[in-house]
XYZ file of C-alpha atoms in Angstrom:
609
model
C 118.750 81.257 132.185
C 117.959 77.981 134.556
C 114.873 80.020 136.390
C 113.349 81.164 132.851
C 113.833 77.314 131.371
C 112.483 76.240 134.881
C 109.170 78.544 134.159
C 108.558 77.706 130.723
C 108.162 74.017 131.606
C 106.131 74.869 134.448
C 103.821 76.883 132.089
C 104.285 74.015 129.179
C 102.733 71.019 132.431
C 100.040 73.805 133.361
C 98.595 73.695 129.957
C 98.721 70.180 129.861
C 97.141 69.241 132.417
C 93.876 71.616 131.031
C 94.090 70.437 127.281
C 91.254 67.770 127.783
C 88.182 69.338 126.978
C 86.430 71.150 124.467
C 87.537 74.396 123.346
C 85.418 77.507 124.043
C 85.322 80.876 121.678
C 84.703 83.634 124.308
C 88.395 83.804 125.191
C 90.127 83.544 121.854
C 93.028 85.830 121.928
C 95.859 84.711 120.662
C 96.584 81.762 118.462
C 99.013 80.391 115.854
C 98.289 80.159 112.137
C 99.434 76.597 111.001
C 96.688 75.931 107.799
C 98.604 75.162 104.722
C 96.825 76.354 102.009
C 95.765 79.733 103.023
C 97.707 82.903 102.368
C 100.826 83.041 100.087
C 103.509 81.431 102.560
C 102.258 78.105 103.502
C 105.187 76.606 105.581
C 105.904 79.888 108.112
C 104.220 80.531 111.412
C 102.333 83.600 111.986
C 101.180 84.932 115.440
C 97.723 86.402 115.337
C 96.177 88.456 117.957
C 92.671 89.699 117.448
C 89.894 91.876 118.119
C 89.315 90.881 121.940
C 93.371 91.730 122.658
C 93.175 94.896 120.542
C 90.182 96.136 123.294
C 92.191 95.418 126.091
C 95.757 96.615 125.522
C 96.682 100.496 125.230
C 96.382 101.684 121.515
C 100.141 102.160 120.457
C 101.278 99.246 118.716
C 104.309 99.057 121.201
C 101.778 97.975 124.189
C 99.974 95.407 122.222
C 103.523 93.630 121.025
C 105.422 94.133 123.873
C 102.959 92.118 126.175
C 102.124 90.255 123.663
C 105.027 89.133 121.230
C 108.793 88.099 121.311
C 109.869 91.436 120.364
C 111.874 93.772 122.336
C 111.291 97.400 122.850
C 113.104 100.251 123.317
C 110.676 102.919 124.616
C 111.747 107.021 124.996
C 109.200 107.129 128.194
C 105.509 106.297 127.500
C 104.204 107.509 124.219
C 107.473 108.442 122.577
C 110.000 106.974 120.264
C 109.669 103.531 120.477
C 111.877 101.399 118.311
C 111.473 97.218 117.553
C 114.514 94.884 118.443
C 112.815 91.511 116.813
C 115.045 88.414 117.167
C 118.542 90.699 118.179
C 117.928 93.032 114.937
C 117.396 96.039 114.669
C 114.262 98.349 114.030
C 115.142 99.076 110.536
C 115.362 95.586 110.196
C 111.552 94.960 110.919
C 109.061 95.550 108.617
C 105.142 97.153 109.088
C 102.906 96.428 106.842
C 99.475 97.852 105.765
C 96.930 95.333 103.924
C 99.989 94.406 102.080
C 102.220 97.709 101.426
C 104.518 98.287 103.567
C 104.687 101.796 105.627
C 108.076 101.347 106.959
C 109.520 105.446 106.479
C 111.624 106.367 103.821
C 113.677 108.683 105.944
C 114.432 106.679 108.877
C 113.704 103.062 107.487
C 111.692 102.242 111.029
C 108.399 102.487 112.047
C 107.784 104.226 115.175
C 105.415 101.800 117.122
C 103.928 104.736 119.068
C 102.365 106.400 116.003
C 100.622 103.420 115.132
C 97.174 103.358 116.612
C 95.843 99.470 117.062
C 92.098 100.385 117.148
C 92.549 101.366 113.469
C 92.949 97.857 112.780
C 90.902 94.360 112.815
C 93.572 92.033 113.111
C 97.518 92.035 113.811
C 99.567 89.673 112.509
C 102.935 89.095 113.911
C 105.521 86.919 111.304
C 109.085 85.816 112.501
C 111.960 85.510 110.388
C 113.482 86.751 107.476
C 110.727 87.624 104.759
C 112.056 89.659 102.015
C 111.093 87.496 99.111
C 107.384 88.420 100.197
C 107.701 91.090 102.359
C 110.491 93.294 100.479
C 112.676 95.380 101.963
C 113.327 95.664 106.123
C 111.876 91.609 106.953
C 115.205 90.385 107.811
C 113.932 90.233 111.566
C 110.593 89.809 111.232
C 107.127 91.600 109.842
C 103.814 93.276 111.265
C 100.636 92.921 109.422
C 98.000 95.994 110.279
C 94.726 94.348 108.550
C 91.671 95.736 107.824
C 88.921 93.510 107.171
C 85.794 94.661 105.188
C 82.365 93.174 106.091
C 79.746 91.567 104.025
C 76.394 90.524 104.853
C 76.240 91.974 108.340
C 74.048 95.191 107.997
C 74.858 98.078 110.593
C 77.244 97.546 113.026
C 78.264 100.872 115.369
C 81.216 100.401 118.404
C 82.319 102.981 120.807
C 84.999 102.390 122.950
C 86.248 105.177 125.446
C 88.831 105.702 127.382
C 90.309 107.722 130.230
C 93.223 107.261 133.045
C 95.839 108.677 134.578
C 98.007 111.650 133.468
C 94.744 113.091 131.809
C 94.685 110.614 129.415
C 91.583 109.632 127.222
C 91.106 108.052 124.220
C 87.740 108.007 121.819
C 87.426 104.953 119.356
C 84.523 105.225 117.120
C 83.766 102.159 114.172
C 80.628 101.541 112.122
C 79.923 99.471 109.248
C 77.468 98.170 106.852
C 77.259 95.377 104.417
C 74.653 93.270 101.959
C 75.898 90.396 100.363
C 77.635 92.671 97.356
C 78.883 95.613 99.210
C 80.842 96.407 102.710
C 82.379 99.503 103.777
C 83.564 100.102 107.563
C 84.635 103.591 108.784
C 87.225 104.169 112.103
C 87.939 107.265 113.930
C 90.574 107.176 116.367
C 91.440 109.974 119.056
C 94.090 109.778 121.883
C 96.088 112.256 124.010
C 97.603 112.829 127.487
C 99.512 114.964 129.475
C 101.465 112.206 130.076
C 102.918 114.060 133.289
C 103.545 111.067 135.381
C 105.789 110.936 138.336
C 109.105 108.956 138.178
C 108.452 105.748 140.351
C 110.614 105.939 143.867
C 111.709 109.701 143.068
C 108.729 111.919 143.016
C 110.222 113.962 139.689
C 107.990 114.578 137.061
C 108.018 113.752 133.414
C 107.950 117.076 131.596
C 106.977 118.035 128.260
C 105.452 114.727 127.533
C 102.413 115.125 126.367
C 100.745 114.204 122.824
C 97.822 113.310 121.159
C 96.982 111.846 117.742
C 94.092 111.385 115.162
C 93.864 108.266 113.095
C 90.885 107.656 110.431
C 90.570 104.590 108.822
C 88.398 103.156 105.010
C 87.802 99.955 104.108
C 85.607 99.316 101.112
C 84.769 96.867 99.093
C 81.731 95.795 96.736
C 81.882 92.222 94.802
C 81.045 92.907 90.917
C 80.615 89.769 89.852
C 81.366 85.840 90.529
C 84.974 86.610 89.721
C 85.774 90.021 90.279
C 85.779 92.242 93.692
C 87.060 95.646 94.237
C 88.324 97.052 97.571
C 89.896 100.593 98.590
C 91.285 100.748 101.804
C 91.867 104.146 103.040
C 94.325 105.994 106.335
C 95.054 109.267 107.462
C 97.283 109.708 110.499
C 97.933 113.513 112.256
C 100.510 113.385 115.317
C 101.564 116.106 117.428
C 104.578 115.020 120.616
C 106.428 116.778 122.702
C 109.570 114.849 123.333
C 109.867 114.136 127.372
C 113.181 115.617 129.006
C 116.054 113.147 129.393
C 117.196 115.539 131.557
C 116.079 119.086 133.558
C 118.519 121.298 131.189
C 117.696 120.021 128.273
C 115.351 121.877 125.543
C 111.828 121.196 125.128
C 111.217 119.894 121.476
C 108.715 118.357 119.491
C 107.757 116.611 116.584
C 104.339 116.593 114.015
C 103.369 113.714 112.211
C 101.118 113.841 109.228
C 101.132 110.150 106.731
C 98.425 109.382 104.315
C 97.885 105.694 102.549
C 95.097 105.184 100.112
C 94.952 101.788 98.248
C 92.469 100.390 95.776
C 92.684 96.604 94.782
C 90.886 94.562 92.319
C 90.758 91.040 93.127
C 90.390 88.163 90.363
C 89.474 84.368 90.671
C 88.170 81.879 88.249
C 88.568 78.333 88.488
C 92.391 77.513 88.944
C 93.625 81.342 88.166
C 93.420 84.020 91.040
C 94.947 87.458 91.111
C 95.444 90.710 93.094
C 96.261 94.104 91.623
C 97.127 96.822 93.560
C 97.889 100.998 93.189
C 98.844 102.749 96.074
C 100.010 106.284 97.246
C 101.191 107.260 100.485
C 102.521 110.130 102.038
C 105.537 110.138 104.800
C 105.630 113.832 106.125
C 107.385 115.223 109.506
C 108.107 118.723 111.337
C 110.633 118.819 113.944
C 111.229 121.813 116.261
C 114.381 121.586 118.072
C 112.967 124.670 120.732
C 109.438 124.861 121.359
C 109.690 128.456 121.955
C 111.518 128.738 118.938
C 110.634 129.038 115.139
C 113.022 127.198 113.673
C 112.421 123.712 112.513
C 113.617 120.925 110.572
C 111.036 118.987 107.910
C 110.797 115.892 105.404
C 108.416 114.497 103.197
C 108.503 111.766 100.790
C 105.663 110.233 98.272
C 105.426 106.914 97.798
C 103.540 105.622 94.249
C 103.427 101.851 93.811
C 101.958 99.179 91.786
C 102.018 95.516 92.894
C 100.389 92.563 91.218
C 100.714 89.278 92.419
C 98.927 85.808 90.722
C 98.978 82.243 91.542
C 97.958 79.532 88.676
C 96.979 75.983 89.968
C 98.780 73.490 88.061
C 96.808 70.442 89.856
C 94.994 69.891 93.028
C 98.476 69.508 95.264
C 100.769 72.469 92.752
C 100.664 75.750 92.840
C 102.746 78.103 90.871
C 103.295 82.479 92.223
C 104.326 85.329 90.537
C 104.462 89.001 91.268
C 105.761 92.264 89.901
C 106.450 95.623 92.113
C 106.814 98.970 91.050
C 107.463 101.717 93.364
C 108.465 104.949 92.571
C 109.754 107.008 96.129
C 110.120 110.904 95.841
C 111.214 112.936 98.202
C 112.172 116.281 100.243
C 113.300 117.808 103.411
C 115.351 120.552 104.925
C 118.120 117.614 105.549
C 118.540 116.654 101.671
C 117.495 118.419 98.509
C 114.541 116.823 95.958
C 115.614 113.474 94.831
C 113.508 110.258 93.524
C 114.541 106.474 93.341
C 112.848 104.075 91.787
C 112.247 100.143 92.493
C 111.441 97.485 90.698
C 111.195 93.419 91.458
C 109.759 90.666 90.234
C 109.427 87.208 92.190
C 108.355 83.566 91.204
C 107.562 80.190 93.529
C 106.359 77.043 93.545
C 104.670 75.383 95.953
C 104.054 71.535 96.369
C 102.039 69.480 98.855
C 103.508 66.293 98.223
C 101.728 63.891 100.542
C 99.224 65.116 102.555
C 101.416 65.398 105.436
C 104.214 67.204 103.581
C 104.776 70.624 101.412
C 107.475 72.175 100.520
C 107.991 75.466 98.681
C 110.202 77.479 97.106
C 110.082 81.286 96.026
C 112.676 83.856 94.273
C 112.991 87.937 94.099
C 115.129 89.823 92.239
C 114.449 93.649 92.642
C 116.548 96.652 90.337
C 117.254 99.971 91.435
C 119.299 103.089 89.480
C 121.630 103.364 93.491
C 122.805 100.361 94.578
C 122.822 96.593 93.090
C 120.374 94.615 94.803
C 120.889 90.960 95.630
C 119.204 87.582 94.285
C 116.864 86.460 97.179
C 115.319 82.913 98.069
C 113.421 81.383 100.567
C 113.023 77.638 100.812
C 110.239 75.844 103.230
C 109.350 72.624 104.355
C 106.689 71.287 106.475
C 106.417 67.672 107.448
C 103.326 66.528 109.505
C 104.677 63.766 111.891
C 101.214 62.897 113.551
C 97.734 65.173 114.673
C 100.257 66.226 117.267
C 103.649 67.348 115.880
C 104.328 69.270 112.967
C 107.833 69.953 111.613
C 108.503 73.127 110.400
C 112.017 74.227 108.234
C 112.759 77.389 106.193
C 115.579 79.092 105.045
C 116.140 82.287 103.245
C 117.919 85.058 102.165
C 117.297 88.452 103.093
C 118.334 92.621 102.863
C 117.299 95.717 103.815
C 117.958 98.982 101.312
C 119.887 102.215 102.667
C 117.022 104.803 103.283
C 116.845 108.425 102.136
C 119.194 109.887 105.058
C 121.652 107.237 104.381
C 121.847 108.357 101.250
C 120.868 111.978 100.684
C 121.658 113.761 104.039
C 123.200 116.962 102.517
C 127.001 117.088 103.578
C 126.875 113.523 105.787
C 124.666 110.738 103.230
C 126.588 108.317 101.472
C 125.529 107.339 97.969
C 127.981 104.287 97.496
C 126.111 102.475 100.357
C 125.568 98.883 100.179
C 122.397 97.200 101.646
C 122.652 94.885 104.446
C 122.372 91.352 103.247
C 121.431 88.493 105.936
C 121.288 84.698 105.730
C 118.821 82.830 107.805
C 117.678 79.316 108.790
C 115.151 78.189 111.144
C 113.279 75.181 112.482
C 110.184 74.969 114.148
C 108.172 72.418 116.471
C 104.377 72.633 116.282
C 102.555 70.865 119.274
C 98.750 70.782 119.029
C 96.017 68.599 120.896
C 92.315 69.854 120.684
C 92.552 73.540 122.490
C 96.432 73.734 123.099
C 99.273 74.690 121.107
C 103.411 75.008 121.512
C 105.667 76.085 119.118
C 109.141 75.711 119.841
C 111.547 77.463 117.684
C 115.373 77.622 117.112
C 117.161 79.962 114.478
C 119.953 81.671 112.969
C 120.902 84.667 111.055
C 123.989 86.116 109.916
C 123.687 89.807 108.683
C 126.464 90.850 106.349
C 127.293 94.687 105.464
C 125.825 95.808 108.722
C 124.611 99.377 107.725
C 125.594 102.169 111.125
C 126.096 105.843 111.928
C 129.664 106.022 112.966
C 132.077 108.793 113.862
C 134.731 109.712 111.673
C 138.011 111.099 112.798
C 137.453 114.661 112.937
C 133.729 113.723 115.010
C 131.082 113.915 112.430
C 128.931 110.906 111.794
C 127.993 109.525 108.334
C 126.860 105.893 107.340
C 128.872 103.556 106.715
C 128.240 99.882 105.966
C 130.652 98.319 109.014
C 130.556 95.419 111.043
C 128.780 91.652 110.503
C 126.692 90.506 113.209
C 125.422 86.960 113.974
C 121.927 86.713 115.755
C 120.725 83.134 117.088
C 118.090 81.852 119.629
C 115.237 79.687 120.685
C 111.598 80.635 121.054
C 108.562 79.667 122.491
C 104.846 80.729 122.075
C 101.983 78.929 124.260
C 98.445 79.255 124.032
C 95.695 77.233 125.613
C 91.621 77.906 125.982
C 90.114 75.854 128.513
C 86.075 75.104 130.529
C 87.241 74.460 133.642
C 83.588 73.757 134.761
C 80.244 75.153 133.926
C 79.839 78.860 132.996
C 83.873 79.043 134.143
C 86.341 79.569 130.936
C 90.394 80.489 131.269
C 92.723 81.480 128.502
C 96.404 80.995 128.730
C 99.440 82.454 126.881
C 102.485 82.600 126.969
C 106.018 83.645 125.147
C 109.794 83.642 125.833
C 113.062 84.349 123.346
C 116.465 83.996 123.953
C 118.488 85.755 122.134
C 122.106 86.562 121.275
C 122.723 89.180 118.867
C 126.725 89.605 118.741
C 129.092 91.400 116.475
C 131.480 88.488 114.769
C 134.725 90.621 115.562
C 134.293 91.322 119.094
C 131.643 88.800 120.141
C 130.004 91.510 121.987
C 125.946 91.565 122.627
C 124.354 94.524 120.377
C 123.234 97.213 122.565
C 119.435 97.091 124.280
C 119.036 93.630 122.655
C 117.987 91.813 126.144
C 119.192 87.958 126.048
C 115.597 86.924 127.869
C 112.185 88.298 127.464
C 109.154 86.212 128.939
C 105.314 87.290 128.684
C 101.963 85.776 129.572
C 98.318 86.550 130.070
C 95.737 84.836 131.888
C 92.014 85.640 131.330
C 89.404 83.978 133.501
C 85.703 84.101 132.664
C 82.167 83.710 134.723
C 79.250 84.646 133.460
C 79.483 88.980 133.414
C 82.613 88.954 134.913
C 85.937 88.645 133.714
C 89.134 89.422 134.727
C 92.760 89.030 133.134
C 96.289 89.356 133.796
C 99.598 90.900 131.973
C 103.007 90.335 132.990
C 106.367 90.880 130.847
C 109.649 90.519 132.631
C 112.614 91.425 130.116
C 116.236 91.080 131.137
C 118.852 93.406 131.231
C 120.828 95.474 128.583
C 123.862 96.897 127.911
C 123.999 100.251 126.608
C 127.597 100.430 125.682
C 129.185 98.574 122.692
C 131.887 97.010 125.407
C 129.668 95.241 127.367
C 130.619 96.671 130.378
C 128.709 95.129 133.439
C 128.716 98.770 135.292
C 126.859 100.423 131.512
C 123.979 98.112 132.170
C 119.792 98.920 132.308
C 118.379 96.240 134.396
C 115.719 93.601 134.128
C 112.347 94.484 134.981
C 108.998 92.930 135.327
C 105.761 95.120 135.100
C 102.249 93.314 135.692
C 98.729 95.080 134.146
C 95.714 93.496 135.690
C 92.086 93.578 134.472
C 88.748 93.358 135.476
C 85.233 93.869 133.063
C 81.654 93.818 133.493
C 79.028 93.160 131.064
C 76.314 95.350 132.201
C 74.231 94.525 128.963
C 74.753 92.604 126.419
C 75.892 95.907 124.050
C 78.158 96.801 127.143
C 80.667 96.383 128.677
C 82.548 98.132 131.266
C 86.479 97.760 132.202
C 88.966 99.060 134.697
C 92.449 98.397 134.451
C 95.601 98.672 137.143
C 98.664 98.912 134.911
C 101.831 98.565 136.463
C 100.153 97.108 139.222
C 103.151 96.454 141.516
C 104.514 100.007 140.755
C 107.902 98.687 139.045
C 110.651 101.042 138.785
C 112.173 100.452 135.247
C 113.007 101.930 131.704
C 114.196 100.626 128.598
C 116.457 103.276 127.940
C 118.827 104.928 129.829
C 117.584 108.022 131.658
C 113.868 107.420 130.139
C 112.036 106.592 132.879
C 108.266 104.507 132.524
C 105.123 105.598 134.717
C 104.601 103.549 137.800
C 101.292 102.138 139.163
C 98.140 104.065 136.849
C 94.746 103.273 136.273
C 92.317 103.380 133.548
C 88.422 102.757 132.851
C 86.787 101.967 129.534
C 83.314 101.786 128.501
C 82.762 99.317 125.201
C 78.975 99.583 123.402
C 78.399 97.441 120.300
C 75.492 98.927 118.703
């Protein structure tokens, strides 16, 4: 741990000594949202990484947040399973969520980051910490906004990005919009795929039966009716096919179809001191699995999702603000696994929120949801946020949080359990803000105890059902950096920068979970000049164990994997990129036997029309 504290405060004096001048805009990537009164949580950090970072990473989701974020992830080989670890949880303890709803699937209770395409999306926001008083179900690690923004008073506006690298693999992402001052509607298409045959690094064998390729569309609509009244639909349609790679040269080729629909329409309200949002949704969650691809045979699931969700917020004076919401949601679903069955959720939440002084606000929000399977707990967050100076900002929030069995923890014909408890977790957090003109450092420490820890476990005779089992304690300290800097005329460099260490134990044993890494450090520097510029990636994450004993012979080790950069602005409509990723052709995976590509290339072509 001494070389990783040893580099942070190298990289905390290197962004001092650049915070002197006035920031520039060309090179805004990442930065932290710290502004009070806007959104519905006023005294929690979010991470926000925009439209410039979405062009330059890879379009899964697990790219963008592994280079990126705090958050660990374990990664099937490139392009397949990949599976969240954020602050030691696990990845049915993080939640995804779509303009709002969450998409988190009601068969697994994850997300798959792989099947979530980035250029779908204007904006990704990335919120630590327990959030299921806003966030509902999953947040007791942490959520991911996928926002779509809809434009007004821009006309036509056309992008084309395009891809292609190694391993055949290309990617098309199409976007146009138009807007007056009344009405906005922007359209996406998305296309990637690869044969994703890439060589294992240092051994010359091949990844087999790897390859994929995926359709995303995206809708965002909106026209203002009035002063007070504006009406949005935001629309997604998502169609998957994978071939699983081989963990091994005698196992069977499989593979797996995606096919998940969301459409949302929500009428917004605001008139003096009285705003509101009202929302309907319906989403689809459907997957195929073939066990053989030369077989038949195949497994399937699907499950509808219908849900209402109104939220409102009342200003009681210029400094008071009292919430309220109401959810309905109304799951129903199907597979070859389980027979028909439906569930219904409903929850209802209230909060107050106070600044004070004009250097301090404190809040304080409640959720109780019902539901006809399990008894769900009484939930609370409670923040406080103390501005010391311009400089330092105090940050405080605690919370309770849970996460609800899904439908093959409960359902599974012959092995689902329908007396299953949700996981309940208890968290607490503080957080240092640092700011001065164009450079900011957030230093965070937390805790969070996880009660009724919800597993697949053998049973005596060998067959697995779920169980609620063990408690497990997570704790740690983060850091997130971020600095935009002139250096001297026409030269501009961007800086950031994150690291987490974490300890995610079980209370009996005081063992580490499994692939939860105790370090994880990332950082990107972008330099500018005129046409030119070039940027850097690097993510070095410590080792794992993959056995529940800790045993220092079951171990995957650290790695660190570099991507570097380099775009031309031939016009000012285009660009053109070329990327090295991997560059030092690292040998590593973050599971065992699941080998990543080594040293590949890529070249991109971005018009703005």
């Amino acid at each position: 741990m001494k070389n990783y504290l040893i580099l942070l405060l190298c990289l905390c004096f290197y962004s001092t000594t650049f915070a002197q001048q006035k920031p520039i805009e060309q090179l805004e990537v990442v930065y932290l949202e710290n502004n009070p009164l806007r959104d519905s949580v006023y005294t929690s950090n979010q991470l926000i990484l925009n439209d410039s970072i979405l062009k330059r990473s890879q379009a899964s989701l697990t790219q963008l947040l592994n280079f990126n974020s705090t958050i660990y992830f374990k990664e099937n080989g490139l392009g397949m399973v990949a599976s969240p670890s954020f602050r030691g949880t696990t990845a049915q303890q993080t939640a995804v969520l779509w303009n709002g709803i969450s998409i988190n699937s009601q068969t697994t209770g994850q997300t798959d980051f792989n099947t979530v395409t980035t250029r779908g999306y204007d904006k990704v926001i990335v919120k630590p910490g327990g959030g299921s008083v806003v966030d509902g179900s999953n947040s007791i690690g942490g959520s991911i906004y996928l926002e779509n923004e809809i434009p007004y008073n821009h006309n036509f506006e056309n992008n084309v990005f395009m891809q292609y690298g190694s391993f055949n693999t290309y990617g098309l992402h199409v976007k146009s919009s138009y807007s007056n001052k009344k009405t906005g509607i922007s359209v996406g298409l998305s296309k990637n795929a690869s044969d994703n045959d890439y060589k294992y690094p240092k051994t010359g064998v091949k990844n087999k039966n790897g390859h994929y390729k995926n359709t995303n569309i995206s809708l965002a609509a909106g026209t203002k009716l009035n002063k007070q009244h504006e009406l949005q639909w935001f629309a997604n349609i998502y169609d998957s096919r994978r071939n699983f790679s081989l963990p091994n040269p005698y196992a069977l080729p499989n593979k797996y179809y995606d096919f998940n629909t969301r459409s949302l329409l929500n009428w917004k309200y605001h008139k003096r001191r009285f705003s509101s949002s009202a929302k309907v949704a319906v989403l689809t969650d459907r997957y195929t699995y073939y066990p053989n691809v030369n077989y038949w045979y195949h497994s399937k699931a699907k499950v509808e999702t219908y849900l209402f969700k109104y939220d409102a917020d009342y200003r009681l004076s210029k400094n008071m603000l009292l919430t309220g919401g109401l959810n309905l949601t109304r799951n129903q679903g199907s597979g070859t696994n389980f027979s028909q069955s439906e569930r219904h959720i409903g929850a209802a939440a209230l909060g107050f929120k106070h600044q004070a002084t004009p250097s301090f606000i404190y809040e304080v929000m409640l959720r109780q949801e019902v539901n006809e399977h399990f008894d769900s707990p009484f939930l609370y967050r409670i923040g406080l946020q103390k501005e010391f100076s311009e400089v330092y900002t105090l940050k405080f929030n605690t919370s309770k949080n849970y996460r609800i069995p899904t439908y093959n923890d409960l359902y599974w014909n012959g092995l689902g359990n329908p007396d299953l408890k949700p996981e309940t977790s208890y968290g607490v957090e503080i957080s240092n803000l640092f700011s001065y003109k164009n450079y900011s450092l957030n230093l965070t420490a937390y805790y969070n105890k996880i009660e009724d820890l919800l597993r697949w476990t053998p049973s005596a005779s060998g067959i697995w059902r779920p169980e609620n089992t063990n408690n497990v304690q997570t704790y740690g300290l983060e850091a997130i950096l971020s600095l935009t800097q002139s250096l001297w005329d026409k030269h501009f460099v961007n800086f950031n920068a994150t690291y987490a260490y974490t300890i995610s134990e079980n209370t009996e044993t005081k063992k580490q979970l499994i692939y939860v890494p105790k370090h994880k450090l990332t950082w990107s520097l972008s330099y500018a000049y005129k046409k030119i510029n070039a940027y850097y990636q690097y993510i070095n994450t410590g080792e794992v164990f993959h056995t529940t004993d800790n045993s220092k012979y079951y171990t995957i080790g650290s790695y660190m994997v570099g991507n570097l950069g380099l775009e031309y602005k031939l016009k000012q409509q285009l660009t053109i990129g070329v990327q090295a990723l991997n560059v030092w052709n690292e040998k590593y995976e973050s599971v065992l036997n699941r080998p990543m590509p080594g040293r590949n290339y890529t070249i991109y072509l971005n018009l703005n029309i």
